[in-house]
PDB file of C-alpha atoms in Angstrom:
ATOM      1  CA  MET A  10      -9.590  59.047 -42.938  1.00 50.00           C
ATOM      2  CA  ASN A  11      -7.525  59.701 -39.860  1.00 62.00           C
ATOM      3  CA  LYS A  12      -3.897  60.704 -40.298  1.00 80.00           C
ATOM      4  CA  ASP A  13      -1.539  57.730 -39.960  1.00 91.00           C
ATOM      5  CA  ILE A  14       0.400  57.500 -36.710  1.00 93.00           C
ATOM      6  CA  ALA A  15       3.379  55.804 -38.359  1.00 91.00           C
ATOM      7  CA  THR A  16       4.987  58.754 -40.092  1.00 91.00           C
ATOM      8  CA  PRO A  17       8.224  60.311 -38.831  1.00 91.00           C
ATOM      9  CA  ILE A  18       6.549  63.711 -38.273  1.00 92.00           C
ATOM     10  CA  ARG A  19       3.440  62.413 -36.478  1.00 93.00           C
ATOM     11  CA  THR A  20       5.455  59.960 -34.343  1.00 93.00           C
ATOM     12  CA  ARG A  21       7.838  62.734 -33.279  1.00 91.00           C
ATOM     13  CA  ALA A  22       4.922  65.027 -32.454  1.00 93.00           C
ATOM     14  CA  ILE A  23       3.231  62.374 -30.287  1.00 93.00           C
ATOM     15  CA  LEU A  24       6.469  61.574 -28.426  1.00 91.00           C
ATOM     16  CA  GLU A  25       7.136  65.288 -27.808  1.00 92.00           C
ATOM     17  CA  LYS A  26       3.565  65.990 -26.690  1.00 94.00           C
ATOM     18  CA  TYR A  27       3.844  63.366 -23.955  1.00 92.00           C
ATOM     19  CA  GLY A  28       7.555  63.773 -23.214  1.00 90.00           C
ATOM     20  CA  PHE A  29       7.986  60.051 -23.855  1.00 88.00           C
ATOM     21  CA  SER A  30      11.451  58.508 -23.484  1.00 82.00           C
ATOM     22  CA  PHE A  31      12.267  55.025 -24.742  1.00 77.00           C
ATOM     23  CA  LYS A  32      13.069  52.285 -22.270  1.00 75.00           C
ATOM     24  CA  LYS A  33      15.767  50.020 -23.621  1.00 69.00           C
ATOM     25  CA  SER A  34      14.799  47.346 -21.083  1.00 67.00           C
ATOM     26  CA  LEU A  35      11.392  47.037 -22.786  1.00 67.00           C
ATOM     27  CA  GLY A  36      12.844  46.738 -26.288  1.00 67.00           C
ATOM     28  CA  GLN A  37      10.879  49.744 -27.548  1.00 75.00           C
ATOM     29  CA  ASN A  38      11.401  50.520 -31.234  1.00 82.00           C
ATOM     30  CA  PHE A  39       8.510  52.229 -33.023  1.00 87.00           C
ATOM     31  CA  LEU A  40       7.856  51.774 -36.741  1.00 90.00           C
ATOM     32  CA  ILE A  41       7.648  54.934 -38.821  1.00 90.00           C
ATOM     33  CA  ASP A  42       6.839  53.440 -42.225  1.00 93.00           C
ATOM     34  CA  THR A  43       3.160  53.049 -43.103  1.00 94.00           C
ATOM     35  CA  ASN A  44       3.851  50.884 -46.164  1.00 95.00           C
ATOM     36  CA  ILE A  45       5.527  48.227 -44.041  1.00 95.00           C
ATOM     37  CA  LEU A  46       2.606  48.259 -41.596  1.00 96.00           C
ATOM     38  CA  HIS A  47       0.179  47.780 -44.497  1.00 97.00           C
ATOM     39  CA  ARG A  48       2.160  44.782 -45.689  1.00 97.00           C
ATOM     40  CA  ILE A  49       2.258  43.239 -42.201  1.00 97.00           C
ATOM     41  CA  VAL A  50      -1.527  43.520 -41.995  1.00 97.00           C
ATOM     42  CA  ASP A  51      -1.832  42.109 -45.555  1.00 98.00           C
ATOM     43  CA  PHE A  52       0.106  39.012 -44.490  1.00 98.00           C
ATOM     44  CA  ALA A  53      -2.390  38.448 -41.663  1.00 98.00           C
ATOM     45  CA  GLU A  54      -5.247  38.193 -44.212  1.00 97.00           C
ATOM     46  CA  LEU A  55      -7.862  39.727 -41.932  1.00 97.00           C
ATOM     47  CA  GLY A  56     -11.527  40.066 -42.844  1.00 93.00           C
ATOM     48  CA  ASP A  57     -14.691  41.705 -41.527  1.00 92.00           C
ATOM     49  CA  HIS A  58     -15.169  38.955 -38.932  1.00 95.00           C
ATOM     50  CA  SER A  59     -11.511  38.720 -37.863  1.00 97.00           C
ATOM     51  CA  GLY A  60     -10.151  39.582 -34.463  1.00 98.00           C
ATOM     52  CA  ALA A  61      -6.550  40.633 -33.891  1.00 98.00           C
ATOM     53  CA  ILE A  62      -4.403  40.337 -30.782  1.00 98.00           C
ATOM     54  CA  GLU A  63      -1.464  42.717 -30.638  1.00 98.00           C
ATOM     55  CA  ILE A  64       1.448  42.620 -28.194  1.00 96.00           C
ATOM     56  CA  GLY A  65       3.364  45.800 -27.397  1.00 93.00           C
ATOM     57  CA  PRO A  66       1.355  48.382 -29.366  1.00 95.00           C
ATOM     58  CA  GLY A  67       3.697  51.273 -28.530  1.00 92.00           C
ATOM     59  CA  ILE A  68       1.934  54.468 -29.603  1.00 94.00           C
ATOM     60  CA  GLY A  69      -0.601  52.575 -31.723  1.00 96.00           C
ATOM     61  CA  ALA A  70       0.941  52.602 -35.226  1.00 95.00           C
ATOM     62  CA  LEU A  71       0.136  48.962 -36.046  1.00 97.00           C
ATOM     63  CA  THR A  72      -2.969  48.937 -33.828  1.00 97.00           C
ATOM     64  CA  GLU A  73      -4.514  51.638 -35.989  1.00 97.00           C
ATOM     65  CA  GLN A  74      -3.965  49.648 -39.196  1.00 97.00           C
ATOM     66  CA  LEU A  75      -5.408  46.520 -37.575  1.00 98.00           C
ATOM     67  CA  ALA A  76      -8.448  48.455 -36.339  1.00 97.00           C
ATOM     68  CA  ARG A  77      -9.193  49.597 -39.889  1.00 96.00           C
ATOM     69  CA  ARG A  78      -9.078  46.079 -41.287  1.00 96.00           C
ATOM     70  CA  SER A  79     -10.594  43.842 -38.600  1.00 97.00           C
ATOM     71  CA  LYS A  80     -13.689  43.625 -36.424  1.00 97.00           C
ATOM     72  CA  LYS A  81     -11.871  43.978 -33.088  1.00 98.00           C
ATOM     73  CA  VAL A  82      -8.332  44.511 -31.780  1.00 98.00           C
ATOM     74  CA  VAL A  83      -7.105  43.702 -28.278  1.00 98.00           C
ATOM     75  CA  ALA A  84      -3.603  45.001 -27.503  1.00 98.00           C
ATOM     76  CA  PHE A  85      -1.498  44.024 -24.500  1.00 97.00           C
ATOM     77  CA  GLU A  86       0.790  46.826 -23.296  1.00 95.00           C
ATOM     78  CA  ILE A  87       3.173  46.429 -20.355  1.00 92.00           C
ATOM     79  CA  ASP A  88       4.361  50.067 -20.143  1.00 91.00           C
ATOM     80  CA  GLN A  89       1.944  52.172 -18.108  1.00 94.00           C
ATOM     81  CA  ARG A  90       3.384  55.398 -19.575  1.00 92.00           C
ATOM     82  CA  LEU A  91       1.943  54.452 -22.971  1.00 94.00           C
ATOM     83  CA  LEU A  92      -1.663  54.042 -21.791  1.00 96.00           C
ATOM     84  CA  PRO A  93      -2.654  57.750 -21.991  1.00 96.00           C
ATOM     85  CA  ILE A  94      -0.882  58.042 -25.360  1.00 96.00           C
ATOM     86  CA  LEU A  95      -2.818  55.068 -26.737  1.00 97.00           C
ATOM     87  CA  ALA A  96      -6.077  56.432 -25.337  1.00 97.00           C
ATOM     88  CA  ASP A  97      -5.379  59.574 -27.383  1.00 96.00           C
ATOM     89  CA  THR A  98      -3.995  58.123 -30.637  1.00 96.00           C
ATOM     90  CA  LEU A  99      -6.575  55.340 -30.854  1.00 97.00           C
ATOM     91  CA  SER A 100      -9.566  57.452 -29.803  1.00 96.00           C
ATOM     92  CA  PRO A 101     -11.057  57.367 -33.350  1.00 95.00           C
ATOM     93  CA  TYR A 102     -11.324  53.561 -33.199  1.00 96.00           C
ATOM     94  CA  GLU A 103     -14.134  52.094 -31.115  1.00 96.00           C
ATOM     95  CA  ASN A 104     -13.118  48.516 -31.920  1.00 97.00           C
ATOM     96  CA  VAL A 105      -9.836  48.634 -29.948  1.00 98.00           C
ATOM     97  CA  LYS A 106      -9.245  47.583 -26.357  1.00 98.00           C
ATOM     98  CA  VAL A 107      -5.879  48.070 -24.644  1.00 98.00           C
ATOM     99  CA  ILE A 108      -5.087  45.770 -21.709  1.00 98.00           C
ATOM    100  CA  HIS A 109      -2.339  46.875 -19.339  1.00 97.00           C
ATOM    101  CA  LYS A 110      -0.705  43.519 -18.748  1.00 96.00           C
ATOM    102  CA  ASP A 111       2.365  41.460 -19.564  1.00 95.00           C
ATOM    103  CA  ILE A 112       1.210  38.949 -22.192  1.00 95.00           C
ATOM    104  CA  LEU A 113       3.395  36.297 -20.515  1.00 96.00           C
ATOM    105  CA  GLU A 114       1.330  36.618 -17.327  1.00 96.00           C
ATOM    106  CA  ALA A 115      -2.059  37.075 -18.988  1.00 96.00           C
ATOM    107  CA  ASP A 116      -4.780  34.446 -19.269  1.00 97.00           C
ATOM    108  CA  VAL A 117      -5.076  34.865 -23.036  1.00 97.00           C
ATOM    109  CA  GLN A 118      -7.748  32.175 -23.312  1.00 96.00           C
ATOM    110  CA  GLU A 119      -9.992  34.091 -20.914  1.00 96.00           C
ATOM    111  CA  VAL A 120      -9.412  37.370 -22.775  1.00 97.00           C
ATOM    112  CA  ILE A 121     -10.423  35.679 -26.041  1.00 97.00           C
ATOM    113  CA  GLU A 122     -13.606  34.261 -24.510  1.00 96.00           C
ATOM    114  CA  THR A 123     -14.523  37.701 -23.112  1.00 97.00           C
ATOM    115  CA  GLU A 124     -13.440  40.043 -25.910  1.00 97.00           C
ATOM    116  CA  PHE A 125     -13.873  38.129 -29.169  1.00 97.00           C
ATOM    117  CA  THR A 126     -17.428  36.816 -28.907  1.00 94.00           C
ATOM    118  CA  ASN A 127     -18.412  38.152 -32.351  1.00 91.00           C
ATOM    119  CA  THR A 128     -15.381  37.022 -34.355  1.00 94.00           C
ATOM    120  CA  ASP A 129     -14.876  33.679 -36.061  1.00 92.00           C
ATOM    121  CA  ASP A 130     -11.214  34.136 -37.005  1.00 96.00           C
ATOM    122  CA  LEU A 131      -8.352  35.255 -34.796  1.00 98.00           C
ATOM    123  CA  MET A 132      -4.775  36.267 -35.579  1.00 98.00           C
ATOM    124  CA  VAL A 133      -1.903  37.515 -33.453  1.00 98.00           C
ATOM    125  CA  VAL A 134      -0.217  40.437 -35.247  1.00 98.00           C
ATOM    126  CA  ALA A 135       2.622  42.224 -33.497  1.00 96.00           C
ATOM    127  CA  ASN A 136       5.919  44.025 -33.611  1.00 92.00           C
ATOM    128  CA  LEU A 137       7.324  41.950 -30.753  1.00 89.00           C
ATOM    129  CA  PRO A 138       9.808  43.261 -28.174  1.00 81.00           C
ATOM    130  CA  TYR A 139      12.970  41.408 -29.215  1.00 80.00           C
ATOM    131  CA  TYR A 140      14.083  40.395 -25.741  1.00 81.00           C
ATOM    132  CA  VAL A 141      10.971  38.205 -25.158  1.00 89.00           C
ATOM    133  CA  THR A 142      10.080  37.064 -28.672  1.00 92.00           C
ATOM    134  CA  THR A 143      10.621  33.342 -28.130  1.00 94.00           C
ATOM    135  CA  PRO A 144       8.780  33.020 -24.780  1.00 95.00           C
ATOM    136  CA  ILE A 145       5.777  34.889 -26.225  1.00 96.00           C
ATOM    137  CA  ILE A 146       5.561  32.726 -29.354  1.00 96.00           C
ATOM    138  CA  MET A 147       5.988  29.510 -27.350  1.00 95.00           C
ATOM    139  CA  LYS A 148       3.318  30.559 -24.826  1.00 96.00           C
ATOM    140  CA  LEU A 149       0.791  31.152 -27.604  1.00 96.00           C
ATOM    141  CA  LEU A 150       1.575  27.788 -29.217  1.00 96.00           C
ATOM    142  CA  GLU A 151       1.957  25.620 -26.113  1.00 93.00           C
ATOM    143  CA  GLU A 152      -1.233  26.917 -24.508  1.00 93.00           C
ATOM    144  CA  GLN A 153      -3.130  25.945 -27.670  1.00 90.00           C
ATOM    145  CA  ILE A 154      -4.621  29.448 -27.956  1.00 92.00           C
ATOM    146  CA  PRO A 155      -7.376  29.210 -30.637  1.00 94.00           C
ATOM    147  CA  ILE A 156      -5.710  31.401 -33.269  1.00 97.00           C
ATOM    148  CA  ARG A 157      -5.323  30.870 -37.019  1.00 97.00           C
ATOM    149  CA  GLY A 158      -1.734  31.988 -36.762  1.00 98.00           C
ATOM    150  CA  ILE A 159       0.811  34.662 -35.899  1.00 98.00           C
ATOM    151  CA  VAL A 160       2.299  37.402 -38.071  1.00 98.00           C
ATOM    152  CA  CYS A 161       5.033  39.169 -36.185  1.00 97.00           C
ATOM    153  CA  MET A 162       8.103  41.282 -36.613  1.00 94.00           C
ATOM    154  CA  LEU A 163      11.181  40.133 -34.769  1.00 93.00           C
ATOM    155  CA  GLN A 164      14.950  40.096 -34.953  1.00 93.00           C
ATOM    156  CA  LYS A 165      15.985  38.688 -38.344  1.00 94.00           C
ATOM    157  CA  GLU A 166      18.355  36.218 -36.721  1.00 94.00           C
ATOM    158  CA  VAL A 167      15.501  34.717 -34.663  1.00 95.00           C
ATOM    159  CA  ALA A 168      13.205  34.647 -37.709  1.00 96.00           C
ATOM    160  CA  ASP A 169      15.930  32.722 -39.574  1.00 96.00           C
ATOM    161  CA  ARG A 170      16.103  30.180 -36.758  1.00 96.00           C
ATOM    162  CA  ILE A 171      12.322  29.759 -36.552  1.00 97.00           C
ATOM    163  CA  SER A 172      11.841  29.154 -40.286  1.00 96.00           C
ATOM    164  CA  ALA A 173      15.099  27.192 -40.811  1.00 96.00           C
ATOM    165  CA  LYS A 174      15.165  23.880 -42.686  1.00 96.00           C
ATOM    166  CA  PRO A 175      17.116  20.767 -41.608  1.00 96.00           C
ATOM    167  CA  GLY A 176      20.780  20.790 -42.624  1.00 94.00           C
ATOM    168  CA  THR A 177      21.254  24.545 -42.147  1.00 95.00           C
ATOM    169  CA  LYS A 178      23.261  26.199 -39.405  1.00 93.00           C
ATOM    170  CA  GLU A 179      20.173  28.126 -38.211  1.00 95.00           C
ATOM    171  CA  TYR A 180      18.136  24.941 -37.691  1.00 96.00           C
ATOM    172  CA  GLY A 181      17.788  23.926 -34.051  1.00 95.00           C
ATOM    173  CA  SER A 182      15.402  23.091 -31.240  1.00 94.00           C
ATOM    174  CA  LEU A 183      13.551  26.419 -31.672  1.00 95.00           C
ATOM    175  CA  SER A 184      12.901  25.633 -35.365  1.00 97.00           C
ATOM    176  CA  ILE A 185      11.471  22.258 -34.371  1.00 97.00           C
ATOM    177  CA  ALA A 186       9.388  23.607 -31.477  1.00 96.00           C
ATOM    178  CA  VAL A 187       7.692  26.221 -33.679  1.00 97.00           C
ATOM    179  CA  GLN A 188       7.393  24.036 -36.800  1.00 97.00           C
ATOM    180  CA  TYR A 189       5.856  21.240 -34.726  1.00 97.00           C
ATOM    181  CA  TYR A 190       2.806  23.486 -34.213  1.00 97.00           C
ATOM    182  CA  THR A 191       2.900  25.702 -37.321  1.00 98.00           C
ATOM    183  CA  LYS A 192       4.023  26.176 -40.895  1.00 97.00           C
ATOM    184  CA  ALA A 193       6.686  28.872 -40.602  1.00 97.00           C
ATOM    185  CA  GLU A 194       7.823  31.293 -43.297  1.00 96.00           C
ATOM    186  CA  THR A 195       9.813  34.507 -43.352  1.00 96.00           C
ATOM    187  CA  VAL A 196       7.733  36.851 -45.506  1.00 97.00           C
ATOM    188  CA  MET A 197       9.629  40.152 -45.336  1.00 96.00           C
ATOM    189  CA  ILE A 198      12.970  41.635 -44.298  1.00 96.00           C
ATOM    190  CA  VAL A 199      12.728  45.033 -42.596  1.00 95.00           C
ATOM    191  CA  PRO A 200      15.708  47.425 -42.453  1.00 92.00           C
ATOM    192  CA  LYS A 201      16.629  49.092 -39.160  1.00 90.00           C
ATOM    193  CA  THR A 202      16.174  52.543 -40.720  1.00 91.00           C
ATOM    194  CA  VAL A 203      12.354  52.440 -40.454  1.00 91.00           C
ATOM    195  CA  PHE A 204      12.314  52.514 -36.643  1.00 88.00           C
ATOM    196  CA  VAL A 205      12.798  55.108 -33.930  1.00 83.00           C
ATOM    197  CA  PRO A 206      15.092  54.593 -32.203  1.00 83.00           C
ATOM    198  CA  GLN A 207      16.979  52.473 -34.729  1.00 85.00           C
ATOM    199  CA  PRO A 208      17.694  48.969 -33.389  1.00 83.00           C
ATOM    200  CA  ASN A 209      21.175  47.490 -33.815  1.00 84.00           C
ATOM    201  CA  VAL A 210      19.900  44.636 -35.969  1.00 87.00           C
ATOM    202  CA  ASP A 211      17.754  44.071 -39.032  1.00 90.00           C
ATOM    203  CA  SER A 212      14.269  42.730 -38.524  1.00 94.00           C
ATOM    204  CA  ALA A 213      12.052  40.273 -40.347  1.00 96.00           C
ATOM    205  CA  VAL A 214       8.364  39.470 -40.464  1.00 97.00           C
ATOM    206  CA  ILE A 215       7.406  35.833 -40.054  1.00 98.00           C
ATOM    207  CA  ARG A 216       4.055  34.198 -40.666  1.00 98.00           C
ATOM    208  CA  LEU A 217       3.206  31.143 -38.587  1.00 98.00           C
ATOM    209  CA  THR A 218       0.108  29.266 -39.738  1.00 98.00           C
ATOM    210  CA  LYS A 219      -1.250  26.866 -37.127  1.00 97.00           C
ATOM    211  CA  ARG A 220      -1.368  23.230 -38.232  1.00 97.00           C
ATOM    212  CA  GLU A 221      -4.634  21.351 -37.714  1.00 94.00           C
ATOM    213  CA  GLU A 222      -2.572  18.685 -36.030  1.00 94.00           C
ATOM    214  CA  PRO A 223       1.141  18.690 -35.087  1.00 96.00           C
ATOM    215  CA  ALA A 224       3.782  18.080 -37.781  1.00 96.00           C
ATOM    216  CA  VAL A 225       4.366  14.650 -36.255  1.00 97.00           C
ATOM    217  CA  ILE A 226       2.220  12.636 -33.828  1.00 97.00           C
ATOM    218  CA  VAL A 227       4.328  11.460 -30.872  1.00 97.00           C
ATOM    219  CA  LYS A 228       3.581   9.316 -27.828  1.00 97.00           C
ATOM    220  CA  ASP A 229       4.892  11.889 -25.343  1.00 97.00           C
ATOM    221  CA  GLU A 230       5.123  15.546 -26.394  1.00 95.00           C
ATOM    222  CA  THR A 231       7.170  16.667 -23.368  1.00 95.00           C
ATOM    223  CA  PHE A 232       9.724  13.930 -23.958  1.00 96.00           C
ATOM    224  CA  PHE A 233       9.842  14.739 -27.696  1.00 97.00           C
ATOM    225  CA  PHE A 234      10.906  18.319 -26.889  1.00 96.00           C
ATOM    226  CA  GLN A 235      13.382  17.046 -24.292  1.00 96.00           C
ATOM    227  CA  VAL A 236      14.998  14.833 -26.950  1.00 97.00           C
ATOM    228  CA  THR A 237      15.202  17.672 -29.504  1.00 97.00           C
ATOM    229  CA  ARG A 238      16.801  20.045 -26.982  1.00 96.00           C
ATOM    230  CA  ALA A 239      19.285  17.347 -25.919  1.00 96.00           C
ATOM    231  CA  SER A 240      20.192  16.673 -29.569  1.00 97.00           C
ATOM    232  CA  PHE A 241      21.328  20.290 -30.065  1.00 96.00           C
ATOM    233  CA  ALA A 242      23.058  20.760 -26.685  1.00 94.00           C
ATOM    234  CA  GLN A 243      26.450  20.884 -28.405  1.00 93.00           C
ATOM    235  CA  ARG A 244      26.024  21.339 -32.115  1.00 87.00           C
ATOM    236  CA  ARG A 245      29.333  19.763 -33.111  1.00 90.00           C
ATOM    237  CA  LYS A 246      28.630  16.555 -31.216  1.00 94.00           C
ATOM    238  CA  THR A 247      26.940  13.546 -32.739  1.00 96.00           C
ATOM    239  CA  LEU A 248      23.409  12.586 -31.753  1.00 96.00           C
ATOM    240  CA  LEU A 249      24.749   9.673 -29.717  1.00 96.00           C
ATOM    241  CA  ASN A 250      27.139  11.897 -27.734  1.00 96.00           C
ATOM    242  CA  ASN A 251      24.524  14.559 -27.065  1.00 96.00           C
ATOM    243  CA  LEU A 252      21.827  12.103 -26.034  1.00 97.00           C
ATOM    244  CA  THR A 253      24.109  10.144 -23.697  1.00 96.00           C
ATOM    245  CA  SER A 254      25.359  13.322 -22.016  1.00 96.00           C
ATOM    246  CA  GLN A 255      21.989  15.149 -21.836  1.00 95.00           C
ATOM    247  CA  LEU A 256      19.264  12.582 -21.165  1.00 94.00           C
ATOM    248  CA  PRO A 257      18.772  11.398 -17.553  1.00 92.00           C
ATOM    249  CA  ASP A 258      21.058   8.377 -16.890  1.00 91.00           C
ATOM    250  CA  GLY A 259      22.102   8.634 -20.531  1.00 87.00           C
ATOM    251  CA  LYS A 260      25.653   7.454 -19.881  1.00 92.00           C
ATOM    252  CA  GLN A 261      24.360   4.283 -18.233  1.00 94.00           C
ATOM    253  CA  LYS A 262      21.881   3.765 -21.069  1.00 93.00           C
ATOM    254  CA  LYS A 263      24.241   4.224 -24.004  1.00 94.00           C
ATOM    255  CA  GLU A 264      23.453   0.785 -25.465  1.00 95.00           C
ATOM    256  CA  GLU A 265      19.711   1.458 -25.228  1.00 94.00           C
ATOM    257  CA  ILE A 266      20.184   4.819 -26.989  1.00 95.00           C
ATOM    258  CA  ILE A 267      22.083   3.064 -29.803  1.00 96.00           C
ATOM    259  CA  SER A 268      19.240   0.519 -30.066  1.00 96.00           C
ATOM    260  CA  ALA A 269      16.650   3.304 -30.247  1.00 96.00           C
ATOM    261  CA  LEU A 270      18.627   5.141 -32.953  1.00 97.00           C
ATOM    262  CA  ASN A 271      18.915   1.962 -35.001  1.00 96.00           C
ATOM    263  CA  ALA A 272      15.218   1.161 -34.547  1.00 97.00           C
ATOM    264  CA  ALA A 273      14.356   4.668 -35.784  1.00 97.00           C
ATOM    265  CA  GLY A 274      16.631   4.173 -38.814  1.00 97.00           C
ATOM    266  CA  ILE A 275      18.984   6.968 -37.753  1.00 97.00           C
ATOM    267  CA  GLU A 276      22.783   6.658 -37.803  1.00 97.00           C
ATOM    268  CA  PRO A 277      24.207   7.398 -34.309  1.00 96.00           C
ATOM    269  CA  THR A 278      26.965   9.490 -35.946  1.00 96.00           C
ATOM    270  CA  ARG A 279      24.518  12.004 -37.432  1.00 96.00           C
ATOM    271  CA  ARG A 280      24.161  15.464 -35.925  1.00 96.00           C
ATOM    272  CA  GLY A 281      20.915  16.948 -34.645  1.00 95.00           C
ATOM    273  CA  GLU A 282      20.714  19.573 -37.383  1.00 95.00           C
ATOM    274  CA  THR A 283      20.369  16.883 -40.084  1.00 96.00           C
ATOM    275  CA  LEU A 284      17.166  15.374 -38.667  1.00 97.00           C
ATOM    276  CA  SER A 285      13.693  16.356 -39.834  1.00 96.00           C
ATOM    277  CA  VAL A 286      10.847  16.876 -37.360  1.00 96.00           C
ATOM    278  CA  GLN A 287       9.480  13.484 -38.440  1.00 97.00           C
ATOM    279  CA  GLU A 288      12.800  11.753 -37.697  1.00 97.00           C
ATOM    280  CA  PHE A 289      12.871  13.358 -34.245  1.00 97.00           C
ATOM    281  CA  GLY A 290       9.340  12.045 -33.725  1.00 97.00           C
ATOM    282  CA  ARG A 291      10.402   8.472 -34.569  1.00 97.00           C
ATOM    283  CA  LEU A 292      13.503   8.777 -32.404  1.00 97.00           C
ATOM    284  CA  SER A 293      11.691  10.103 -29.342  1.00 97.00           C
ATOM    285  CA  ASP A 294       9.086   7.326 -29.568  1.00 97.00           C
ATOM    286  CA  GLU A 295      11.855   4.687 -29.703  1.00 97.00           C
ATOM    287  CA  LEU A 296      13.799   6.298 -26.832  1.00 97.00           C
ATOM    288  CA  LEU A 297      10.643   6.505 -24.718  1.00 96.00           C
ATOM    289  CA  HIS A 298      10.766   2.717 -24.188  1.00 92.00           C
ATOM    290  CA  TYR A 299      13.956   3.212 -22.161  1.00 92.00           C
ATOM    291  CA  PHE A 300      13.281   6.542 -20.451  1.00 90.00           C
ATOM    292  CA  GLN A 301       9.719   6.234 -19.118  1.00 82.00           C
TER     293      GLN A 301
END
């Protein structure tokens, strides 16, 4: 068995060997706790025929654990300085491929078709750079990438928002956007002390399991998301106020918005955070009559 990368001593030795300095702009925080990595991989429930996509492998701490427990790992790394380090640390693992590319600019679908021909199950497992967590998750979901789900570490505050339930202060348009496509759960809280350098915030691991079909079937998906974003534009405002001020020509269509709210069985005085995904689905379908 190869020595784990994710120990304080080994991590320090690798960083010193290559004279690596952390770039704050890339949100680089490396995990130095093998037990936490094992648990992250456990949550992904990988098998012999599973593939894993990783984003931001760093020096390969999580990549190594994924390589041991899956058929193939493809890791996207944006920082060119890490490529020779990864080539070294991951040299024992023939089932790993590192792609030097920003995941947000990559054709992930094409990579899957090329790299995962012999896998019948695919998970995204990553310690995500905190400054681009939301765009990465939304790209993977909106592009309908054929994955079973995502297990990722991110800022606890963002994890709380993603897995939030209606009626809580964390619940908002991000909760709805992610829960529309997936079942979302926070599975672990991770203290800042297990990283180098230590981030300023606590982290959490979330598991997103793709739904076979969206949480609610709507007539126009783009408009549905437009309505949810409008409903949370100013959290203290009522639905009616937010929709009239945020939807195109909303002020002129106030009466129509009231009609749509009534038809959907939703009081105009309610606030966005009290509505379930299903209620937003009904509301957007009713509003669509007036905003097509």
